[in-house]
Short mmCIF file of C-alpha atoms and ligand atoms in Angstrom, two decimals:
data_model
loop_
_atom_site.label_atom_id
_atom_site.label_comp_id
_atom_site.label_asym_id
_atom_site.label_seq_id
_atom_site.Cartn_x
_atom_site.Cartn_y
_atom_site.Cartn_z
CA MET A 209 -19.85 14.58 25.14
CA THR A 210 -17.26 15.98 27.58
CA GLU A 211 -13.74 16.28 26.25
CA HIS A 212 -11.37 13.72 27.72
CA PRO A 213 -7.63 13.73 27.15
CA VAL A 214 -6.67 10.79 24.94
CA PRO A 215 -3.03 9.87 25.36
CA GLY A 216 -1.59 7.99 22.36
CA PRO A 217 -0.72 4.31 22.64
CA ARG A 218 2.65 3.63 24.22
CA PRO A 219 5.64 4.18 21.94
CA ALA A 220 5.90 1.20 19.64
CA GLN A 221 8.46 -1.50 20.12
CA ARG A 222 10.82 -0.80 17.25
CA LEU A 223 12.10 -3.75 15.29
CA GLY A 224 14.53 -1.84 13.16
CA THR A 225 12.19 -1.06 10.21
CA PRO A 226 10.53 2.22 9.24
CA ALA A 227 10.78 5.10 11.63
CA GLY A 228 7.38 6.32 12.80
CA PRO A 229 4.20 4.35 13.20
CA LEU A 230 3.18 1.60 10.79
CA LEU A 231 -0.40 2.83 10.86
CA GLU A 232 -1.39 6.39 11.60
CA VAL A 233 -4.98 7.58 11.70
CA ARG A 234 -6.17 11.10 12.51
CA GLY A 235 -9.60 12.68 12.29
CA LEU A 236 -11.29 9.56 10.91
CA THR A 237 -15.06 9.79 10.60
CA VAL A 238 -17.42 7.09 9.32
CA GLY A 239 -21.03 7.83 8.43
CA TYR A 240 -23.82 5.64 7.08
CA PRO A 241 -26.80 7.00 5.17
CA ILE A 242 -30.14 6.80 6.94
CA PRO A 243 -33.54 7.91 5.59
CA ASP A 244 -33.32 11.38 7.15
CA GLY A 245 -29.60 12.02 6.71
CA GLU A 246 -26.54 10.28 8.05
CA SER A 247 -25.72 8.25 11.13
CA VAL A 248 -22.18 8.90 12.33
CA ALA A 249 -20.68 5.61 13.59
CA VAL A 250 -17.12 6.90 14.18
CA ARG A 251 -16.33 10.50 14.99
CA ASP A 252 -12.88 12.10 14.69
CA ALA A 253 -10.92 8.96 15.67
CA ALA A 254 -7.15 8.97 16.07
CA LEU A 255 -4.84 6.06 16.69
CA SER A 256 -1.40 4.88 15.76
CA ILE A 257 0.17 1.44 15.72
CA GLY A 258 3.92 0.95 15.74
CA VAL A 259 5.88 -1.82 14.06
CA GLY A 260 5.35 -4.99 16.08
CA GLU A 261 2.87 -3.27 18.40
CA GLN A 262 -0.26 -5.14 19.50
CA VAL A 263 -3.21 -2.83 19.98
CA ALA A 264 -6.71 -3.76 21.16
CA LEU A 265 -9.81 -1.76 20.22
CA VAL A 266 -12.52 -2.33 22.81
CA GLY A 267 -16.00 -1.04 23.54
CA GLU A 268 -19.59 -2.10 23.86
CA SER A 269 -21.69 -3.42 21.00
CA GLY A 270 -22.52 -0.67 18.49
CA SER A 271 -19.74 1.64 19.72
CA GLY A 272 -18.17 1.71 16.23
CA LYS A 273 -15.26 -0.75 16.56
CA THR A 274 -15.94 -2.67 13.33
CA SER A 275 -16.70 0.55 11.45
CA LEU A 276 -13.34 2.00 12.51
CA ALA A 277 -11.39 -1.21 11.84
CA MET A 278 -13.01 -1.84 8.45
CA ALA A 279 -12.56 1.80 7.42
CA VAL A 280 -8.84 1.37 8.12
CA ALA A 281 -8.83 -1.92 6.20
CA GLY A 282 -10.76 -0.37 3.30
CA PHE A 283 -13.58 -2.89 3.49
CA LEU A 284 -16.59 -0.69 4.15
CA GLY A 285 -19.48 -0.92 1.72
CA GLY A 286 -20.18 1.64 -0.99
CA SER A 287 -22.85 3.56 0.92
CA ALA A 288 -20.55 4.44 3.85
CA ARG A 289 -18.77 7.79 3.97
CA VAL A 290 -15.20 7.72 5.27
CA THR A 291 -13.23 10.93 5.72
CA SER A 292 -9.93 11.46 7.48
CA GLU A 293 -7.31 14.12 8.06
CA LEU A 294 -4.65 11.44 7.83
CA LEU A 295 -4.72 7.73 7.15
CA ALA A 296 -1.31 6.32 6.34
CA PHE A 297 -0.10 2.74 6.32
CA ASP A 298 3.59 1.92 6.04
CA GLY A 299 4.26 5.49 5.00
CA VAL A 300 1.66 5.46 2.20
CA PRO A 301 -1.46 7.67 2.44
CA LEU A 302 -4.70 5.80 1.75
CA ASP A 303 -8.05 7.04 0.53
CA ARG A 304 -10.63 4.89 2.27
CA ASN A 305 -13.80 6.52 1.06
CA PRO A 306 -15.70 3.56 -0.48
CA ARG A 307 -17.30 5.97 -2.93
CA ALA A 308 -13.82 6.52 -4.38
CA GLY A 309 -13.68 2.98 -5.74
CA VAL A 310 -14.06 -0.76 -5.19
CA ALA A 311 -12.55 -2.16 -2.00
CA ARG A 312 -9.37 -4.04 -2.66
CA ARG A 313 -6.72 -5.68 -0.57
CA THR A 314 -3.98 -3.42 0.78
CA PRO A 315 -0.55 -5.05 0.42
CA GLY A 316 0.87 -5.78 3.87
CA MET A 317 -2.53 -5.68 5.60
CA ALA A 318 -4.52 -8.81 6.47
CA VAL A 319 -8.02 -8.93 7.90
CA VAL A 320 -9.81 -11.54 9.97
CA PHE A 321 -13.55 -10.85 9.93
CA GLN A 322 -15.91 -11.08 12.90
CA ASP A 323 -17.23 -14.49 11.73
CA ALA A 324 -14.69 -17.22 10.86
CA MET A 325 -16.85 -18.51 8.02
CA THR A 326 -16.68 -15.08 6.37
CA SER A 327 -12.89 -15.24 6.23
CA LEU A 328 -12.77 -18.80 4.92
CA ASP A 329 -14.18 -19.85 1.55
CA PRO A 330 -16.68 -22.68 2.12
CA VAL A 331 -16.04 -24.21 -1.31
CA TRP A 332 -12.30 -24.80 -1.12
CA SER A 333 -10.35 -27.03 1.27
CA VAL A 334 -8.29 -25.37 4.00
CA GLY A 335 -5.19 -26.78 2.25
CA SER A 336 -5.91 -25.14 -1.09
CA GLN A 337 -6.75 -21.79 0.54
CA LEU A 338 -3.59 -21.88 2.63
CA THR A 339 -1.28 -22.89 -0.23
CA THR A 340 -2.75 -20.12 -2.42
CA VAL A 341 -1.91 -17.55 0.26
CA VAL A 342 1.59 -18.99 0.76
CA ARG A 343 2.25 -18.92 -2.99
CA SER A 344 1.01 -15.37 -3.33
CA ALA A 345 3.37 -14.25 -0.55
CA THR A 346 6.44 -16.20 -1.65
CA ARG A 347 7.34 -17.62 -5.02
CA CYS A 348 7.58 -21.35 -4.40
CA SER A 349 6.52 -24.65 -5.91
CA ARG A 350 3.17 -26.25 -5.12
CA ARG A 351 4.95 -28.94 -3.10
CA GLU A 352 6.88 -26.36 -1.03
CA ALA A 353 3.69 -24.36 -0.49
CA THR A 354 1.91 -27.47 0.82
CA GLU A 355 4.81 -28.08 3.19
CA ARG A 356 4.62 -24.47 4.46
CA ALA A 357 0.86 -24.76 4.81
CA ARG A 358 1.42 -27.86 6.92
CA GLU A 359 3.95 -25.99 9.06
CA TRP A 360 1.46 -23.12 9.57
CA LEU A 361 -1.21 -25.56 10.74
CA VAL A 362 1.21 -27.00 13.29
CA ARG A 363 2.10 -23.47 14.46
CA VAL A 364 -1.55 -22.71 15.14
CA GLY A 365 -1.97 -25.98 17.04
CA LEU A 366 -3.72 -28.05 14.33
CA THR A 367 -1.51 -31.12 14.39
CA ASP A 368 -3.80 -33.47 12.44
CA THR A 369 -2.53 -31.72 9.33
CA ARG A 370 -3.51 -34.39 6.77
CA ARG A 371 -7.16 -34.19 7.71
CA VAL A 372 -7.25 -30.41 8.17
CA LEU A 373 -5.58 -29.71 4.83
CA ARG A 374 -8.23 -31.80 3.07
CA SER A 375 -11.17 -30.46 5.09
CA ARG A 376 -13.54 -27.74 3.99
CA PRO A 377 -14.11 -25.06 6.68
CA TYR A 378 -17.55 -26.40 7.68
CA GLU A 379 -15.97 -29.81 8.46
CA LEU A 380 -13.93 -28.27 11.30
CA SER A 381 -15.03 -27.27 14.79
CA GLY A 382 -15.38 -23.55 15.61
CA GLY A 383 -12.07 -23.50 17.49
CA MET A 384 -10.27 -25.29 14.64
CA ARG A 385 -11.73 -22.83 12.12
CA GLN A 386 -10.54 -19.90 14.19
CA ARG A 387 -7.03 -21.36 14.26
CA ALA A 388 -7.11 -22.13 10.52
CA MET A 389 -8.20 -18.55 9.95
CA LEU A 390 -5.20 -17.21 11.89
CA ALA A 391 -2.89 -19.46 9.85
CA LEU A 392 -4.47 -18.11 6.67
CA ALA A 393 -4.12 -14.50 7.80
CA LEU A 394 -0.51 -14.81 8.94
CA ALA A 395 0.76 -17.09 6.15
CA GLY A 396 0.73 -14.10 3.81
CA ALA A 397 3.33 -12.41 6.08
CA PRO A 398 1.29 -9.22 6.67
CA LYS A 399 2.81 -6.23 8.45
CA LEU A 400 -0.51 -5.51 10.12
CA LEU A 401 -3.25 -7.97 11.00
CA ILE A 402 -6.67 -6.52 11.78
CA ALA A 403 -8.71 -9.13 13.64
CA ASP A 404 -12.36 -8.30 14.31
CA GLU A 405 -13.56 -10.23 17.37
CA PRO A 406 -11.29 -13.22 16.63
CA THR A 407 -12.59 -15.10 19.65
CA SER A 408 -16.24 -14.06 19.90
CA ALA A 409 -17.58 -17.48 18.82
CA LEU A 410 -15.46 -19.39 21.31
CA ASP A 411 -15.94 -20.34 24.95
CA ALA A 412 -13.85 -18.60 27.63
CA SER A 413 -10.95 -21.08 27.75
CA LEU A 414 -10.68 -21.36 23.95
CA SER A 415 -10.83 -17.55 23.67
CA ARG A 416 -7.85 -17.31 25.96
CA ALA A 417 -5.95 -19.98 24.06
CA VAL A 418 -6.59 -18.27 20.69
CA MET A 419 -5.61 -14.83 22.05
CA GLU A 420 -2.44 -16.31 23.53
CA LEU A 421 -1.66 -17.95 20.20
CA LEU A 422 -2.34 -14.76 18.26
CA GLN A 423 -0.09 -12.76 20.55
CA GLN A 424 2.68 -15.36 20.33
CA LEU A 425 2.56 -15.66 16.54
CA ALA A 426 2.48 -11.89 16.09
CA THR A 427 5.45 -11.52 18.43
CA ASP A 428 7.40 -14.27 16.60
CA THR A 429 6.74 -12.78 13.18
CA GLY A 430 6.95 -9.08 14.18
CA THR A 431 3.39 -8.53 12.91
CA SER A 432 1.51 -5.54 14.29
CA LEU A 433 -2.00 -6.28 15.54
CA LEU A 434 -5.25 -4.39 15.76
CA ILE A 435 -7.57 -6.69 17.71
CA VAL A 436 -11.21 -5.66 17.96
CA SER A 437 -12.95 -7.05 21.02
CA HIS A 438 -15.53 -6.30 23.66
CA ASP A 439 -13.55 -8.26 26.27
CA ILE A 440 -11.62 -5.53 28.04
CA ARG A 441 -9.90 -7.87 30.51
CA LEU A 442 -8.70 -10.38 27.91
CA CYS A 443 -7.34 -7.51 25.83
CA GLN A 444 -5.65 -5.94 28.81
CA GLU A 445 -3.71 -9.15 29.23
CA PHE A 446 -2.92 -9.77 25.58
CA SER A 447 -2.10 -6.36 24.11
CA ASP A 448 0.50 -3.62 24.47
CA ALA A 449 -1.95 -0.76 24.13
CA MET A 450 -5.69 -0.30 24.27
CA VAL A 451 -8.11 2.06 22.61
CA VAL A 452 -11.57 2.33 24.16
CA MET A 453 -14.57 3.41 22.08
CA TYR A 454 -17.88 4.68 23.35
CA HIS A 455 -20.71 5.95 21.16
CA GLY A 456 -18.43 6.33 18.13
CA GLU A 457 -15.65 8.20 19.91
CA ILE A 458 -12.29 7.11 21.28
CA VAL A 459 -12.59 7.97 24.94
CA ASP A 460 -9.43 6.39 26.37
CA ALA A 461 -6.17 5.12 24.92
CA GLY A 462 -2.84 4.07 26.35
CA PRO A 463 -0.67 1.22 27.54
CA SER A 464 -2.78 -1.81 28.53
CA ALA A 465 -0.85 -2.42 31.73
CA GLU A 466 -1.62 1.12 32.92
CA LEU A 467 -5.22 1.45 31.78
CA GLU A 468 -6.54 0.90 35.30
CA ARG A 469 -4.55 3.94 36.44
CA THR A 470 -4.79 6.13 33.34
CA ALA A 471 -8.42 5.67 32.24
CA THR A 472 -10.17 9.01 32.46
CA HIS A 473 -13.56 8.27 30.95
CA PRO A 474 -16.33 7.07 33.27
CA TYR A 475 -17.31 4.34 30.78
CA THR A 476 -13.82 2.77 30.83
CA ARG A 477 -13.54 3.06 34.59
CA GLY A 478 -17.00 1.59 35.07
CA LEU A 479 -16.28 -1.27 32.69
CA LEU A 480 -13.02 -2.18 34.42
CA ARG A 481 -14.82 -2.33 37.77
CA CYS A 482 -17.44 -4.75 36.42
CA VAL A 483 -14.97 -7.50 35.58
CA PRO A 484 -14.32 -10.28 38.13
CA ASP A 485 -10.89 -10.44 39.71
CA LEU A 486 -9.91 -14.10 40.04
CA ASP A 487 -7.31 -13.24 42.68
CA ALA A 488 -9.80 -11.54 44.99
CA ARG A 489 -9.82 -13.25 48.37
CA HIS A 490 -13.40 -12.52 49.30
CA ALA A 491 -16.27 -13.08 46.97
CA HIS A 492 -18.45 -10.00 46.65
CA ARG A 493 -21.29 -9.02 44.38
CA LEU A 494 -19.89 -7.48 41.19
CA PRO A 495 -21.19 -4.11 40.10
CA THR A 496 -22.79 -3.80 36.67
CA LEU A 497 -22.66 -0.67 34.57
CA ASP A 498 -26.13 0.30 35.78
CA THR A 499 -25.04 0.16 39.42
CA VAL A 500 -21.60 1.71 38.97
CA ASP A 501 -21.65 5.44 39.44
CA THR A 502 -20.20 6.31 36.06
CA GLY A 503 -21.09 9.93 36.14
CA VAL A 504 -21.99 10.06 32.45
CA GLY A 505 -25.70 10.18 32.99
CA ALA A 506 -28.70 8.20 31.93
CA GLU A 507 -27.27 7.29 28.52
CA LEU A 508 -24.86 4.81 30.05
CA VAL A 509 -27.23 3.54 32.71
CA ARG A 510 -29.13 1.59 30.06
CA THR A 511 -26.20 -0.80 29.59
CA SER A 512 -25.41 -3.64 31.91
CA VAL A 513 -22.54 -6.06 31.63
CA ALA A 514 -23.28 -9.78 32.05
N1 ATP B 709 -23.74 -0.72 6.95
C1 ATP B 709 -24.30 0.02 7.90
N2 ATP B 709 -25.33 0.86 7.62
C2 ATP B 709 -25.89 1.64 8.58
N3 ATP B 709 -25.47 1.65 9.87
C3 ATP B 709 -24.46 0.83 10.21
C4 ATP B 709 -23.82 -0.03 9.24
N4 ATP B 709 -22.84 -0.73 9.88
C5 ATP B 709 -22.85 -0.32 11.17
N5 ATP B 709 -23.83 0.60 11.36
C6 ATP B 709 -24.15 1.28 12.63
O1 ATP B 709 -22.96 1.90 13.09
C7 ATP B 709 -22.86 1.76 14.51
C8 ATP B 709 -21.55 1.09 14.87
O2 ATP B 709 -21.60 -0.25 14.40
P1 ATP B 709 -20.33 -1.21 14.45
O3 ATP B 709 -20.70 -2.47 13.79
O4 ATP B 709 -19.17 -0.46 13.93
O5 ATP B 709 -20.17 -1.41 16.04
P2 ATP B 709 -19.32 -2.49 16.86
O6 ATP B 709 -18.70 -1.73 17.99
O7 ATP B 709 -18.41 -3.22 15.93
O8 ATP B 709 -20.44 -3.44 17.43
P3 ATP B 709 -20.36 -5.03 17.77
O9 ATP B 709 -19.55 -5.15 19.04
O10 ATP B 709 -21.79 -5.41 17.98
O11 ATP B 709 -19.74 -5.75 16.61
C9 ATP B 709 -24.09 0.99 14.95
O12 ATP B 709 -25.06 1.90 15.39
C10 ATP B 709 -24.55 0.29 13.69
O13 ATP B 709 -25.93 0.09 13.70
MG1 MG B 710 -18.25 -5.28 15.44
#
């Protein structure tokens, strides 16, 4: 693949805590064993996230977003190979090679998985899961924890708190589950929340509402975000910086508001042109990636964006 300059995300908004980025990744490679060797899902990735910074990781299906995010989180399965020149969180270097040991939670890091039901335990009520998280983050009585759990539900827009606290995840709608999941992730007061496709199961208006909520809560609590998504436009609106992946490599990175101007890779430029502009005065037929002249050859021509 041609070399493309990858500017780092915009300098983080500093909130007065540690100097330097909260998360720093350099030279991260993820490989999975296949019968005749290894399939490299992420190649030589670099990114950094500042304190309070909200970063979106975007790219088409199979581009390596989840592999990168879960390697950072330390949740890749035992057969994966993770190597890096540098992987440091909150100033502490981390060894993320799953072969080095069993995956365990990293203090200060919370993860929302691609499917809401994976993040929530189907056996326990939302209330008991939420109070457990609250009590593990702050020493408080059961009664206080229930009160904080109730407050978190209100913050994520679930006002029927009595019912939600008693409900098991499968008794809630998809949108309610997604909100409960955000409450669960943020109630532990993480420094960094990694959310893998937090809105993929929702319709367009709910996706927007959940992204807006996530951005607002992260801003209020000073939590840094790494949001994995394939929705480049939604991310452009709801993140400070964007990292674009294509075929396992980071091909563009920089401030979200300037991506249109700064994107250098034909994939990113093509993708941006395929998204409808609601302000456009005259309706015109949208290009798809197979009609956009991306200049990266037949490989990309296979993909079309709905
Ligand atoms: N456990 C695994 N074993 C072998 N190959 C894997 C494994 N997990 C992912 N892969 C491969 O790695 C590549 C990247 O997958 P990954 O799930 O990281 O992509 P993604 O960008 O998150 O895709 P999506 O948008 O569909 O979630 C794909 O080719 C996938 O088939
Ligand atoms: Mg994924």
